[in-house]
Structures are given as C-alpha cells and as structure tokens.
XYZ file of N, CA and C in Angstrom:
588
model
N 86.701 166.376 72.731
C 86.193 166.185 73.963
C 85.587 167.294 74.497
N 84.790 167.112 75.524
C 84.130 168.266 76.215
C 85.040 168.607 77.707
N 84.997 169.977 77.820
C 85.760 170.247 79.228
C 85.207 169.853 80.209
N 86.129 169.683 81.148
C 85.835 169.105 82.627
C 86.087 170.013 83.464
N 85.205 170.691 84.647
C 85.535 171.423 85.495
C 86.302 170.632 86.235
N 87.309 171.157 86.675
C 88.485 170.703 87.768
C 88.346 171.165 89.420
N 87.431 170.571 89.991
C 87.265 171.490 91.373
C 88.468 171.229 92.376
N 89.317 171.989 91.890
C 90.480 171.728 92.664
C 91.807 173.074 92.450
N 92.613 173.370 93.210
C 93.498 174.840 92.958
C 94.762 173.868 92.359
N 95.052 172.493 92.625
C 96.190 171.675 92.723
C 96.699 172.197 91.286
N 97.959 172.630 91.282
C 98.892 172.506 89.784
C 99.112 171.272 89.515
N 99.479 170.370 90.470
C 99.981 168.802 89.898
C 98.703 168.448 89.182
N 97.648 168.392 89.684
C 96.253 167.789 89.205
C 96.246 168.535 87.454
N 96.383 169.840 87.756
C 96.463 170.414 86.271
C 97.042 169.786 85.578
N 98.613 169.810 85.708
C 99.577 169.024 84.995
C 99.323 167.946 84.433
N 98.476 166.822 84.935
C 98.225 165.410 84.807
C 97.114 165.750 83.684
N 96.118 166.544 84.042
C 95.032 166.589 82.888
C 95.406 167.388 81.449
N 96.440 168.119 81.649
C 97.211 168.601 80.412
C 97.883 167.619 79.853
N 98.515 166.548 80.328
C 99.458 165.651 80.034
C 98.429 164.620 79.131
N 97.332 164.392 79.596
C 96.260 163.480 78.997
C 95.730 164.297 77.875
N 95.774 165.509 77.667
C 95.339 166.306 76.809
C 93.633 166.792 77.007
N 92.981 166.503 78.003
C 91.842 166.627 78.510
C 91.516 168.387 78.810
N 90.778 168.935 77.826
C 90.441 170.127 78.109
C 89.810 170.407 79.523
N 90.114 171.467 80.199
C 89.342 171.523 81.411
C 89.510 173.156 82.048
N 88.674 173.576 82.845
C 88.732 174.714 83.711
C 88.747 174.558 85.221
N 89.107 175.754 85.769
C 89.270 175.319 87.262
C 88.369 176.159 87.965
N 87.515 175.558 88.601
C 86.695 176.402 89.771
C 87.024 176.033 91.360
N 87.501 176.853 91.939
C 88.137 176.393 93.370
C 86.507 176.099 94.336
N 86.505 175.170 94.681
C 85.700 174.951 95.632
C 85.470 175.625 97.001
N 84.543 176.214 97.464
C 84.365 176.534 99.003
C 83.725 175.680 99.710
N 84.839 175.031 100.364
C 84.366 173.957 101.239
C 84.815 174.227 102.745
N 84.492 173.517 103.902
C 85.250 173.467 104.764
C 85.783 172.164 104.790
N 87.438 172.538 105.132
C 87.864 170.965 104.661
C 88.395 170.594 106.409
N 87.807 171.317 107.239
C 88.106 170.794 108.738
C 87.654 169.136 108.644
N 88.624 168.689 108.989
C 88.350 167.115 108.753
C 87.692 166.751 110.160
N 86.417 165.862 109.783
C 85.593 165.094 110.856
C 86.303 163.893 111.835
N 85.665 163.652 112.363
C 86.471 162.324 113.234
C 84.994 161.283 113.435
N 84.107 161.830 112.621
C 83.019 160.865 112.790
C 82.929 159.683 111.688
N 83.841 159.749 110.680
C 83.884 158.707 109.872
C 85.513 158.165 109.916
N 85.641 157.083 109.373
C 86.808 156.517 109.459
C 88.009 157.353 108.521
N 89.070 157.439 108.816
C 90.331 158.050 108.197
C 90.199 157.883 107.016
N 90.257 156.639 106.386
C 90.303 156.272 105.038
C 89.312 156.652 103.904
N 87.990 157.057 104.777
C 87.026 157.565 104.027
C 86.991 159.327 103.756
N 87.587 159.694 104.656
C 87.739 161.210 104.446
C 87.961 161.927 103.115
N 89.209 161.202 102.381
C 89.306 161.936 100.947
C 88.000 161.710 100.203
N 87.453 160.357 99.996
C 86.027 160.745 99.148
C 85.275 161.653 99.702
N 84.726 161.566 100.873
C 84.137 162.634 101.403
C 84.466 164.078 100.820
N 85.632 164.531 101.106
C 85.857 165.826 100.868
C 85.973 166.190 99.229
N 86.349 164.997 98.539
C 86.362 164.926 97.005
C 84.877 165.594 96.672
N 84.022 164.479 97.235
C 82.419 164.664 96.956
C 82.080 165.908 97.163
N 82.316 166.648 98.412
C 82.053 167.936 98.852
C 82.586 168.983 97.781
N 84.007 168.812 97.187
C 84.165 169.761 96.169
C 83.427 169.560 95.032
N 82.984 168.732 94.621
C 82.142 168.552 93.274
C 80.845 169.068 93.463
N 80.082 168.813 94.548
C 78.845 169.161 95.134
C 78.951 170.932 95.186
N 80.008 171.443 95.770
C 80.331 172.787 95.877
C 80.183 173.394 94.553
N 81.093 172.807 93.766
C 81.240 173.379 92.282
C 79.695 173.708 91.534
N 79.106 172.568 91.685
C 77.779 172.131 91.008
C 76.982 173.190 91.454
N 76.651 173.577 93.044
C 75.662 174.370 93.480
C 76.212 175.814 93.266
N 77.446 176.039 92.854
C 77.935 177.607 92.906
C 77.523 178.125 91.405
N 77.043 176.890 90.173
C 76.951 177.459 89.087
C 75.523 177.861 89.005
N 75.169 178.977 87.999
C 73.977 179.614 87.976
C 72.758 178.620 87.722
N 71.688 178.639 88.124
C 70.473 178.098 87.818
C 70.388 177.876 86.432
N 70.281 176.485 86.010
C 69.589 175.932 84.196
C 71.238 176.087 83.491
N 72.328 176.397 84.109
C 73.314 176.123 83.491
C 73.673 174.631 83.268
N 73.794 174.217 81.939
C 74.241 172.873 82.025
C 75.622 172.404 82.158
N 75.880 171.453 83.298
C 77.277 171.278 83.945
C 77.638 170.164 83.390
N 78.433 169.568 82.252
C 78.679 168.549 81.498
C 79.438 167.657 82.524
N 80.769 167.885 83.269
C 81.437 167.045 83.630
C 82.329 167.744 85.103
N 82.380 167.200 86.178
C 83.174 167.876 87.201
C 83.898 166.510 87.816
N 85.099 167.212 88.095
C 86.066 166.180 88.712
C 86.482 166.845 90.313
N 86.542 166.052 90.927
C 87.188 166.366 92.436
C 87.937 165.477 92.948
N 88.924 165.934 93.630
C 90.047 164.902 94.295
C 90.506 165.609 95.645
N 90.754 164.526 96.555
C 91.375 164.884 97.797
C 92.330 163.930 98.097
N 93.724 164.512 98.625
C 94.740 163.528 99.210
C 94.845 163.610 100.579
N 95.114 162.370 101.115
C 95.581 162.323 102.774
C 96.733 161.608 102.976
N 97.306 161.989 104.014
C 98.470 161.261 104.413
C 98.266 160.868 106.171
N 98.390 159.522 105.715
C 97.900 158.867 107.260
C 99.393 157.870 107.643
N 99.872 158.584 108.854
C 101.137 157.907 109.157
C 100.839 157.609 110.957
N 100.771 156.105 111.337
C 100.682 155.680 112.587
C 99.377 155.934 112.874
N 98.152 155.928 112.176
C 96.880 156.134 112.550
C 96.645 157.480 112.546
N 97.127 158.489 112.292
C 97.227 159.924 112.145
C 97.168 160.629 111.034
N 96.440 161.562 111.166
C 96.476 162.640 109.327
C 97.731 163.246 109.637
N 98.664 163.526 108.567
C 99.479 164.603 108.626
C 99.016 165.518 107.570
N 98.592 166.243 108.185
C 97.800 167.426 107.112
C 99.108 168.447 106.181
N 98.676 169.791 106.126
C 99.386 170.557 105.438
C 100.207 171.305 106.723
N 101.377 171.212 106.600
C 102.100 172.131 107.898
C 101.948 173.653 107.614
N 101.397 174.046 108.646
C 101.587 175.658 108.580
C 103.046 176.208 108.846
N 103.852 175.863 109.362
C 105.139 176.639 109.748
C 106.181 175.577 109.347
N 107.276 176.263 109.145
C 108.834 175.489 108.939
C 109.020 174.417 110.021
N 108.821 174.843 111.135
C 109.095 173.941 112.234
C 107.999 172.880 112.086
N 106.881 173.074 111.760
C 105.816 171.742 111.749
C 106.319 171.003 110.527
N 106.852 171.481 109.759
C 107.273 170.610 108.291
C 108.638 169.875 108.692
N 109.148 170.514 109.437
C 110.664 169.608 110.340
C 109.904 168.694 110.868
N 109.118 168.834 111.870
C 108.678 167.687 112.857
C 107.972 166.700 111.874
N 107.030 166.954 110.861
C 106.707 165.874 109.975
C 107.545 165.165 109.290
N 108.663 165.887 108.955
C 109.776 165.076 108.019
C 110.528 164.021 109.251
N 110.683 164.518 110.105
C 111.566 163.539 111.427
C 110.577 162.413 111.569
N 109.169 162.372 111.446
C 108.486 161.842 111.797
C 108.380 160.590 110.674
N 108.550 161.216 109.319
C 108.345 160.036 108.245
C 109.475 159.718 107.778
N 110.819 159.960 108.292
C 111.834 159.369 107.492
C 112.135 158.400 108.388
N 112.853 157.420 107.772
C 112.957 156.052 107.977
C 111.621 155.297 108.326
N 110.592 155.701 107.653
C 109.025 154.615 107.994
C 108.353 154.957 106.587
N 107.479 154.090 106.881
C 106.714 153.945 105.750
C 105.093 154.631 105.922
N 104.500 155.525 105.165
C 103.095 156.117 105.510
C 102.345 155.526 104.264
N 101.011 155.935 104.354
C 100.041 155.556 103.178
C 99.377 157.113 102.748
N 99.282 157.272 101.533
C 98.993 158.403 100.723
C 97.501 157.746 100.327
N 96.412 158.517 100.524
C 95.166 157.919 99.891
C 94.515 159.087 99.099
N 94.185 158.943 97.725
C 93.577 159.932 97.046
C 92.509 159.068 96.293
N 91.429 160.146 96.745
C 90.087 159.891 95.953
C 89.548 160.822 95.122
N 89.108 160.188 94.028
C 88.416 161.206 92.820
C 87.162 161.038 92.946
N 86.414 161.971 92.657
C 84.971 161.974 92.389
C 84.589 162.686 91.021
N 84.168 161.722 90.081
C 83.479 162.619 88.832
C 81.780 162.501 88.593
N 81.339 163.610 88.323
C 80.102 163.928 88.144
C 79.651 164.308 86.471
N 78.873 163.173 86.115
C 78.465 163.087 85.004
C 77.388 163.896 84.696
N 77.236 165.075 83.967
C 75.970 166.156 84.140
C 74.992 165.475 83.164
N 75.442 164.546 82.234
C 74.658 163.812 81.316
C 73.815 163.003 81.921
N 74.149 162.302 82.974
C 73.460 161.065 83.435
C 73.153 161.505 84.870
N 73.516 162.654 85.347
C 73.531 163.164 86.772
C 74.032 161.986 87.936
N 75.038 161.136 87.297
C 75.517 160.258 88.071
C 76.778 160.677 88.751
N 77.077 160.260 89.852
C 78.731 160.516 90.866
C 79.308 159.008 90.784
N 80.467 158.936 90.150
C 81.213 157.694 90.374
C 82.557 158.386 91.040
N 83.130 157.079 92.195
C 84.345 157.590 92.506
C 85.244 156.449 92.706
N 86.543 156.607 92.954
C 87.518 155.693 92.860
C 88.275 156.317 93.852
N 88.964 155.399 94.757
C 90.048 155.630 95.682
C 91.465 154.859 95.426
N 92.177 155.430 95.623
C 93.730 154.857 95.404
C 94.730 155.101 96.535
N 95.261 153.983 97.029
C 96.212 153.915 98.417
C 97.630 153.778 97.907
N 98.715 154.187 98.215
C 100.116 154.271 97.827
C 100.814 154.146 99.116
N 101.679 153.340 99.352
C 102.619 153.242 100.521
C 103.822 153.875 99.902
N 104.554 154.783 100.912
C 105.548 155.596 100.633
C 106.692 155.327 101.666
N 107.695 154.687 101.082
C 108.465 154.787 102.405
C 110.195 155.725 101.892
N 110.110 156.515 103.309
C 110.990 157.653 103.371
C 112.619 156.800 103.697
N 113.974 157.228 103.276
C 115.123 156.773 103.700
C 115.380 157.124 105.037
N 116.294 156.744 105.703
C 116.634 157.704 107.068
C 117.107 159.087 106.642
N 116.885 160.036 107.590
C 117.398 161.368 106.535
C 118.261 162.101 107.905
N 118.994 162.548 107.958
C 119.903 163.224 108.780
C 119.013 164.654 109.272
N 119.548 165.174 110.466
C 118.823 166.505 110.747
C 119.369 167.728 109.672
N 120.565 167.339 109.041
C 121.035 168.364 107.986
C 120.049 168.081 106.590
N 119.811 166.874 106.447
C 119.055 166.769 105.301
C 117.601 167.226 105.249
N 117.219 167.038 106.605
C 115.564 167.360 106.788
C 115.578 168.897 107.013
N 116.573 169.716 107.445
C 116.530 171.124 107.531
C 117.059 171.604 106.025
N 117.573 170.892 105.018
C 118.056 171.451 103.910
C 116.478 171.297 103.202
N 115.876 170.073 103.251
C 114.476 169.970 102.325
C 113.376 171.197 102.917
N 113.507 171.416 104.232
C 112.370 171.892 104.686
C 112.850 173.602 104.119
N 114.310 173.647 104.131
C 114.233 175.201 103.817
C 114.053 175.237 102.330
N 113.750 174.345 101.313
C 113.361 174.670 99.879
C 112.042 175.203 99.836
N 111.116 174.862 101.123
C 109.715 175.625 100.964
C 108.743 174.920 100.209
N 109.328 173.583 99.876
C 108.423 172.677 99.049
C 107.190 172.388 100.072
N 107.463 172.412 100.977
C 106.340 171.899 101.996
C 105.133 172.788 102.341
N 105.157 174.086 101.745
C 103.919 175.001 101.702
C 103.041 174.216 100.687
N 101.727 174.076 101.724
C 100.389 173.619 100.949
C 100.551 172.006 100.238
N 101.450 171.402 100.904
C 101.787 169.947 100.812
C 101.443 169.015 101.588
N 100.472 168.346 101.538
C 100.034 167.363 102.781
C 101.268 166.455 103.160
N 101.365 166.205 104.429
C 102.602 165.627 104.715
C 103.937 166.418 104.830
N 103.892 167.738 104.238
C 104.989 168.291 104.309
C 106.126 168.127 103.346
N 105.860 167.107 102.325
C 106.689 167.175 101.100
C 106.164 166.914 99.692
N 106.415 167.007 98.613
C 106.179 166.716 97.212
C 106.977 165.704 96.553
N 106.178 164.766 96.410
C 106.821 163.597 95.954
C 107.482 163.378 94.427
N 106.865 164.474 93.903
C 107.398 165.169 92.509
C 108.339 165.785 92.300
N 109.123 166.490 93.475
C 109.971 167.222 93.360
C 111.258 166.675 94.173
N 111.820 167.787 94.927
C 113.069 167.204 95.442
C 113.177 165.966 96.536
N 111.642 165.906 97.238
C 111.568 165.034 98.043
C 111.906 163.624 97.655
N 112.033 163.577 96.296
C 112.232 162.190 95.508
C 113.838 161.639 95.712
N 114.627 162.935 96.481
C 115.967 162.378 96.882
C 115.711 161.508 98.064
N 115.075 161.407 98.854
C 114.801 160.637 100.121
C 113.781 159.544 100.046
N 113.195 159.477 98.894
C 111.882 158.267 98.844
C 112.752 156.900 98.505
N 112.729 156.184 99.229
C 113.206 154.627 98.985
C 112.245 153.892 97.994
N 111.056 153.791 98.558
C 110.379 152.998 97.759
C 108.571 153.319 97.783
N 108.219 153.082 96.725
C 106.533 153.509 96.558
C 106.036 152.200 96.238
N 104.960 151.745 97.044
C 104.269 150.576 96.536
C 102.796 151.077 96.152
N 102.384 151.036 94.796
C 101.159 151.796 94.445
C 100.989 152.612 93.394
N 100.334 153.738 93.327
C 100.430 154.375 92.171
C 101.412 155.705 92.593
N 102.199 156.010 91.677
C 102.960 157.438 91.981
C 102.191 158.550 91.782
N 101.070 158.565 90.718
C 100.403 159.596 90.279
C 99.565 159.713 91.377
N 98.865 158.916 92.018
C 98.152 158.504 93.322
C 98.564 159.276 94.107
N 100.184 159.133 94.513
C 100.848 160.073 95.424
C 100.903 161.484 95.408
N 100.862 162.035 93.659
C 101.076 163.056 93.207
C 99.958 163.790 93.822
N 98.562 163.193 93.687
C 97.274 163.872 93.769
C 96.376 163.699 92.948
N 96.651 162.825 91.623
C 95.670 162.370 90.974
C 95.759 161.159 90.025
N 95.373 159.909 90.571
C 95.571 158.388 90.238
C 95.428 158.476 89.053
N 96.251 158.383 87.582
C 96.161 158.252 86.159
C 95.256 157.150 85.877
N 95.770 155.826 86.452
C 95.089 154.739 86.005
C 93.111 154.897 86.368
N 93.049 155.170 87.596
C 91.916 155.512 88.156
C 91.130 156.469 87.229
N 91.715 157.600 87.061
C 90.867 158.775 86.279
C 90.566 158.274 84.838
N 91.503 157.523 84.056
C 91.109 157.012 83.095
C 89.998 156.003 83.040
N 89.982 155.082 83.945
C 89.249 153.725 84.253
C 87.543 154.686 84.518
N 87.748 155.635 85.419
C 86.563 156.518 85.753
C 85.641 156.938 84.435
N 86.733 157.672 83.804
C 86.208 158.295 82.180
C 85.666 157.427 81.554
N 86.495 156.432 81.556
C 86.070 155.475 80.646
C 84.533 154.622 80.966
N 84.256 154.462 81.966
C 83.267 153.947 82.559
C 81.945 154.719 82.088
N 82.314 156.002 82.238
C 81.242 157.235 82.092
C 81.041 157.358 80.670
N 81.768 156.954 79.677
C 81.684 157.178 78.354
C 82.582 158.322 77.511
N 83.390 158.882 78.579
C 84.307 159.847 78.052
C 85.430 159.467 77.565
N 85.787 159.810 76.407
C 86.999 158.957 75.477
C 88.024 160.016 75.656
N 89.270 159.306 76.390
C 90.574 160.457 75.895
C 91.244 160.144 74.881
N 90.652 159.260 73.957
C 91.595 158.685 72.993
C 91.140 159.338 71.550
N 90.501 160.278 71.641
C 90.157 161.371 70.442
C 91.370 162.260 70.010
C-alpha cells in the first residue's frame, strides 16, 4: 500500500489508520480555522477538510510527487450553533451543561486527494449523539479529567464521556473524527485497496 499523508494532528485519526494498517505520515496543515458565516454550518467541515488537503499539497516542494492526502474535520452542532473546542475549564462545564439531557449532531467530513488522477473526493458523515441527564457533580468530575482539551464540544466520545452517552445514531467512528465506512468507501472508489 502506498503511504497516505494525513493532514491532521488528531491522535484518534492516526489510531484509526493504524487499525486499518494503512501506512501514513502526518503533516499538520497551516490553515485559518476561523469559521465563516458565509456558508451553511453543515458545509463547514468539508470546506475545512478541503483547505487542510490543499495546504498540505501546496506546502510540498515543487515537482515532488504526492500520491495521497487525507484531510478531515469534525464539527458539533447544537441548537443551530457550533460548539467548538472549549478554551477554559469553565467553558467546558458550560458546554456539558448544554449537552446533558439533549441530542446534538456531530458532522465529520473527509477529503481524499488522489495524486495519480489529481482528483479530490469527499464524504460527509452525520451522527446524532444523546447525552443522559448529568448532575452538576458529574459534569464537574468529567471536566476535571481534562479530556475536553482540544475536543470539539468539550468531550471525547471514545473515552470517559461514554459514561454519559445514552445513544448514538449513525457512525461511532464518525463521531470520533474519522468515519471508517466512508473512509473505506472513498479509498475503494479511488482504487486504493486496504485488503492487501
């Protein structure tokens, strides 16, 4: 299998590629992730994933062959608003208070650049996540774990937050940050076999 450039610093995305035994190297893209209001919220993850791929391609030396670049972006939407990555403990607590007892949507878009055909393909995955009711003590306990650092919505579904997640409708791996079915489908469509 040819190595893929992963345009992301996410350890979760790296773990999924390792699980699939896909060789990869990480190049962290330098993009401005300031969210634009010019497009619909649900289109933002694809836009940012595409910008990550483009930034990595343009950062390579001229003439260098780039076989595959994979970009991904995840967004959490609750009550028609984006819940980004909380910057403080207090903000994480505020996010958890909003999410507890409610359902929100996790949208992850992936963008794959095929250097052989110079084509870019995209997939978007939507997952609904429902938190159980949480007491103030449970919210404070979870916020104290620090898992909210760098996590959209202030929680990590694959870790201790799962204590409070009542229901998932859609793709678990999509909620983690790299939907496996969509990834496999997009690779297969582009002629990249993970079955070797």
